[in-house]
Amino acid sequence: MLRFITSRLLQSLLALFLVITATFFMIRFVPGGPFTAEKAVTPEILRNLEAHYGLDRPLWRQYLDYLGSLGRGDLGPSFKYPNRTVNEIIGDKLPVSAELGALALAFALVIGITLGTLAAVYRNTWIDYVASTFGMMGISIPTFVVGPLLVLGLAIHLGWFNASGWYGPADRVLPAIVLGFAYAAPVSRLTRGGMLEILGQDFIRTARAKGASELRIITRHALRGGLLPVVSFLGPAVAGILTGSFVIETIFQIPGIGREFVNSAFNRDYTLVLGTVILYAVLIMALNLVVDIVQAWMNPKVRLEG
Amino acid sequence: MSAPATATPDAPEALEQGSSLGQDAWLRLRKNQLAVFGLACLAVVTVLCLVGPWLLPYGYEEQKLELGASPPGAMHWLGTDTLGRDLLVRLLYGGRISLGVGLAATFVALTIGVVYGAVAGFFGGKLDAVLMRIVDIMYSLPFPIFVILLMVFFGKNIILLFVAIGAVEWLTMARIVRSQVMAVKRMEFIEAARALGFGKRRIIFRHILPNILGPIIVYTTLTIPAVMLLEAFLSFLGLGVQPPMSSWGVLIKDGAEKMEEFSWLLVFPAALFSLTLFSLNFLGDGLRDALDVRSSKD
């Protein structure tokens, strides 16, 4: 187990290094810089600005400097927001995205596991068909379709919610549902499949023979094994919820990190782009590792390979 | 068990009877109503997108500014956008782009994934370990983010768009092909081919691959909607196809911006796009059952 975790950590570090290096050089070889969009920047001022941020030094030097400050946990100053560091910006925006993501994930898990379990228990009845159709809808209708349509119906026509913004608790409802919907669907399909397989096994029959109630059989005996496919899906799913929030944050005008990332790329805000990319990469890798460990804990049959 | 006509991998004549797998699968697929429905919808949508723009008397960039955004009517069946462009024509042209990107990027992913996975699975050993470790590492990279960066920096170029998408989507295909190849390569007919002195390339492409077509076909069908989704996602962020061309993602984006006054601009593109993805997913599911592949992943 320890060997598995160490080797996975090393692998993640290597991947992270690749991500940082690739992103660093990719941004620099792109035409345009952080100060090209500003009006009336004389060549002199531009030189001063570049000197101030160290952009006049050779590229390899900047790269090493960046890695050095990264080692101290410093993501550098933003080029577009004067006097603000990337650490501060991420500290401001990340909680918003994290809250949205957590709400969406909770919605996805509750709806998905409930529907999936019902579909498996009442296999081939109308309940199963309704749940399966829902699953197909969630996979086939993307968030950027569901989002605007719900806004059109519930916010604009019925006036139940604000069409956009991130102020009161009511503003959390629509974005979380839209973002969660896309993941409730695969969760319900995976739960159904996993539960069907488990419910057909001998130990379930034994539990039934011992007179355990159906509810107890499902919650105590079947769910632990039946949810295994869901757990392995969760790593990529949480990552997807994070990246999917670009769209949601755009639709609902939410001041989160996803929108900041897209803007920073357009603005050539080198350090902010790098900072957000590193943030996402670390999150994804950490989540995948956690998922692998949880999976091993839930199912002793899973063999961990380094 | 399946009908006796099924080409079983351990029968050396599987190659000659290659079509029987298809015939058998087709019989089973036809019984799956949802899959047939999906196939029919896809055929209709594809034909409409290919032929429709020629039959309609409008061009996709033909503006009638004096008309503005008009609701669906006798002249313009699905209405016009704010520049007075016919929505139906733009929808069908957009379909060409969306479907085209979907097919082209899937083809890129298919080619890379199959060759990579087959090489890793066939040669095994150290080479396999290195190749699959690379796949593992790439899996953990935040690819949507890279694609976004690519499109922001170099982008808005449709060729780059599907190369980028294809380069992301091949990983799972490589894993599937590898595991299938590893299972097939130990079978007797492969040993026979080796004994006959066939080269490795010939064994991989002529003897192994035809026997694992099922999973490849299924996963390909499921990759197309994933790719179309990614294209639309990028277009929605303003990073995909550029005006005056359109794709379904672009139309949905435009429609979402104007939905308060002109709801049809959002509803029709959203409906057609979702219907197409529905059909592809139903077809993929049906094919999976018909070809008797247990799971698409891993």
XYZ file of N, CA and C in Angstrom, chain A residues 11 14-15 18-19 22-23 26-27 30 136-137 139-142 144-145 148-149 151-152 156 189 197 243 246-247 250-251 261 265-266 268 273 277 280-281 284-285 288 306, chain B residues 133 136-137 139-142 144-146 148-150 152-154 156 229 232-233 236-239 249 252 256 259-260 263 266-267 270 273-274 277-278 281-282 285 288 294:
252
model
N 4.834 9.641 -9.633
C 4.276 9.767 -10.974
C 3.524 11.090 -11.124
N 5.935 14.001 -11.454
C 6.474 14.067 -12.809
C 5.457 14.701 -13.743
N 4.209 14.252 -13.643
C 3.161 14.804 -14.498
C 2.986 16.294 -14.242
N 5.675 18.229 -15.881
C 5.417 18.328 -17.321
C 4.372 19.407 -17.613
N 3.313 19.409 -16.801
C 2.256 20.396 -17.008
C 2.817 21.806 -16.882
N 5.287 22.595 -19.850
C 4.590 22.746 -21.127
C 3.800 24.049 -21.152
N 3.087 24.329 -20.059
C 2.279 25.545 -20.038
C 3.162 26.785 -20.087
N 4.520 27.209 -23.559
C 3.450 27.416 -24.542
C 2.968 28.859 -24.502
N 2.758 29.392 -23.293
C 2.245 30.770 -23.232
C 3.250 31.739 -23.828
N 3.513 32.370 -27.660
C 2.296 32.873 -28.293
C 2.450 34.361 -28.537
N -29.937 8.851 -19.671
C -29.571 9.154 -21.048
C -29.648 10.653 -21.310
N -30.661 11.307 -20.724
C -30.793 12.748 -20.922
C -29.581 13.475 -20.359
N -26.646 12.459 -20.037
C -25.440 12.258 -20.821
C -25.527 13.012 -22.146
N -26.738 13.135 -22.672
C -26.872 13.690 -24.023
C -27.161 15.179 -24.057
N -27.664 15.742 -22.973
C -27.968 17.171 -23.001
C -26.911 17.904 -22.204
N -26.058 18.652 -22.875
C -24.934 19.274 -22.173
C -25.379 20.423 -21.269
N -24.438 23.404 -21.125
C -24.676 24.715 -21.735
C -25.987 24.748 -22.499
N -26.682 23.622 -22.571
C -28.055 23.625 -23.077
C -29.031 23.676 -21.903
N -29.002 27.447 -19.968
C -29.830 28.510 -20.555
C -31.321 28.164 -20.592
N -31.656 26.886 -20.862
C -33.078 26.532 -20.923
C -33.742 26.696 -19.560
N -32.739 28.673 -17.160
C -32.805 30.111 -16.890
C -34.008 30.704 -17.624
N -34.166 30.297 -18.870
C -35.274 30.805 -19.676
C -36.605 30.467 -19.012
N -36.558 33.513 -16.158
C -37.109 34.610 -16.946
C -38.638 34.542 -17.020
N -26.505 5.649 -13.754
C -26.249 4.488 -14.617
C -25.254 3.528 -13.972
N -25.409 -6.141 -10.432
C -24.448 -7.209 -10.304
C -24.434 -7.754 -8.865
N -13.814 21.668 -14.126
C -13.643 22.296 -15.434
C -14.990 22.671 -16.034
N -16.454 26.194 -15.891
C -16.202 27.329 -16.807
C -17.511 27.797 -17.407
N -18.259 26.819 -17.920
C -19.492 27.134 -18.617
C -20.523 27.688 -17.644
N -19.783 31.089 -16.550
C -20.054 32.071 -17.608
C -21.548 32.348 -17.712
N -22.355 31.274 -17.724
C -23.796 31.448 -17.898
C -24.381 32.267 -16.752
N -9.895 31.799 -15.088
C -8.914 31.096 -15.921
C -9.080 31.466 -17.380
N -6.376 33.642 -19.727
C -5.776 33.166 -20.968
C -5.938 34.212 -22.066
N -7.121 34.812 -22.150
C -7.324 35.858 -23.158
C -6.429 37.056 -22.890
N -3.512 37.072 -21.557
C -2.081 36.735 -21.489
C -1.515 37.055 -20.116
N -2.522 32.405 -15.516
C -2.783 31.184 -16.294
C -2.058 30.005 -15.649
N -3.711 26.700 -13.881
C -3.430 25.375 -14.452
C -2.827 24.462 -13.387
N -5.538 23.316 -10.949
C -6.387 22.250 -11.483
C -5.635 20.924 -11.537
N -4.383 20.989 -12.002
C -3.618 19.749 -12.137
C -3.445 19.082 -10.775
N -6.765 17.543 -9.618
C -7.136 16.329 -10.346
C -6.288 15.152 -9.893
N -4.982 15.386 -9.789
C -4.096 14.281 -9.409
C -4.393 13.814 -7.987
N -7.602 11.781 -7.970
C -7.458 10.442 -8.530
C -6.778 9.502 -7.546
N 1.742 -0.548 -8.653
C 2.487 0.713 -8.679
C 2.553 1.245 -9.981
N 2.486 3.576 -19.005
C 2.759 4.579 -17.983
C 2.570 5.974 -18.572
N -1.020 6.626 -18.510
C -1.443 6.958 -17.144
C -1.164 8.417 -16.827
N 0.047 8.848 -17.174
C 0.417 10.227 -16.868
C -0.469 11.196 -17.631
N -3.411 10.712 -18.646
C -4.751 10.696 -18.064
C -4.877 11.718 -16.944
N -3.784 11.919 -16.223
C -3.881 12.797 -15.066
C -3.656 14.263 -15.441
N -3.422 14.541 -16.726
C -3.247 15.938 -17.118
C -4.619 16.588 -17.293
N -4.703 17.857 -16.966
C -5.980 18.562 -17.120
C -6.217 18.944 -18.583
N -8.889 19.329 -20.744
C -9.784 20.388 -21.226
C -9.113 21.745 -21.104
N -8.304 21.887 -20.052
C -7.620 23.157 -19.842
C -6.597 23.404 -20.933
N -5.873 22.351 -21.302
C -4.901 22.499 -22.380
C -5.589 22.840 -23.690
N -8.355 24.385 -24.058
C -8.779 25.783 -23.993
C -7.593 26.706 -24.273
N -6.462 26.412 -23.624
C -5.279 27.253 -23.846
C -4.876 27.234 -25.313
N -4.837 26.028 -25.887
C -4.471 25.908 -27.302
C -5.362 26.784 -28.165
N -7.218 29.349 -27.282
C -7.058 30.785 -27.035
C -5.804 31.298 -27.743
N -4.731 30.530 -27.660
C -3.457 31.050 -28.131
C -3.267 30.899 -29.631
N -3.518 29.696 -30.138
C -3.178 29.478 -31.541
C -4.418 29.417 -32.387
N -8.777 28.975 -32.979
C -9.882 29.384 -33.801
C -9.650 28.877 -35.195
N -19.504 17.020 -28.122
C -19.759 17.780 -26.902
C -18.603 18.732 -26.619
N -18.652 21.618 -29.051
C -19.701 22.580 -28.725
C -19.334 23.372 -27.476
N -18.711 22.682 -26.525
C -18.249 23.332 -25.299
C -17.267 24.456 -25.626
N -18.993 27.205 -27.349
C -19.807 27.963 -26.403
C -18.952 28.990 -25.668
N -17.711 28.644 -25.398
C -16.817 29.601 -24.742
C -16.240 30.607 -25.741
N -16.673 30.496 -27.007
C -16.172 31.429 -28.010
C -14.829 31.022 -28.570
N -14.453 29.760 -28.417
C -13.124 29.324 -28.846
C -13.176 28.374 -30.032
N -22.631 24.368 -31.442
C -22.193 25.043 -30.221
C -22.297 26.554 -30.354
N -25.945 27.611 -30.222
C -26.478 27.554 -28.861
C -25.974 28.742 -28.048
N -28.318 31.488 -26.515
C -28.371 31.712 -25.075
C -28.232 33.195 -24.753
N -31.783 34.770 -25.584
C -32.976 33.963 -25.334
C -34.111 34.736 -24.690
N -33.785 35.842 -23.999
C -34.864 36.552 -23.316
C -35.896 37.077 -24.295
N -36.588 33.421 -28.018
C -36.285 32.108 -27.447
C -36.037 31.043 -28.513
N -32.527 29.811 -29.253
C -31.894 28.840 -28.366
C -32.554 27.464 -28.505
N -33.880 27.455 -28.581
C -34.603 26.189 -28.472
C -34.291 25.247 -29.634
N -30.617 23.886 -29.617
C -30.455 23.015 -28.446
C -31.165 21.686 -28.680
N -29.258 19.528 -31.394
C -27.995 19.026 -30.860
C -28.242 17.885 -29.879
N -29.195 18.098 -28.966
C -29.469 17.059 -27.973
C -30.013 15.804 -28.637
N -27.123 13.864 -30.090
C -26.328 13.183 -29.074
C -27.086 11.991 -28.493
N -28.385 12.200 -28.252
C -29.254 11.112 -27.817
C -29.112 9.917 -28.749
N -25.810 8.143 -28.582
C -25.638 7.362 -27.363
C -26.506 6.111 -27.364
N -27.751 6.250 -27.851
C -28.614 5.067 -27.944
C -28.008 4.036 -28.878
N -25.055 2.373 -27.199
C -25.514 1.396 -26.204
C -26.028 0.142 -26.881
N -23.312 -1.918 -28.236
C -22.593 -2.612 -27.182
C -23.318 -3.917 -26.828
N -18.831 -6.242 -22.800
C -19.300 -6.015 -21.438
C -19.230 -4.557 -21.022
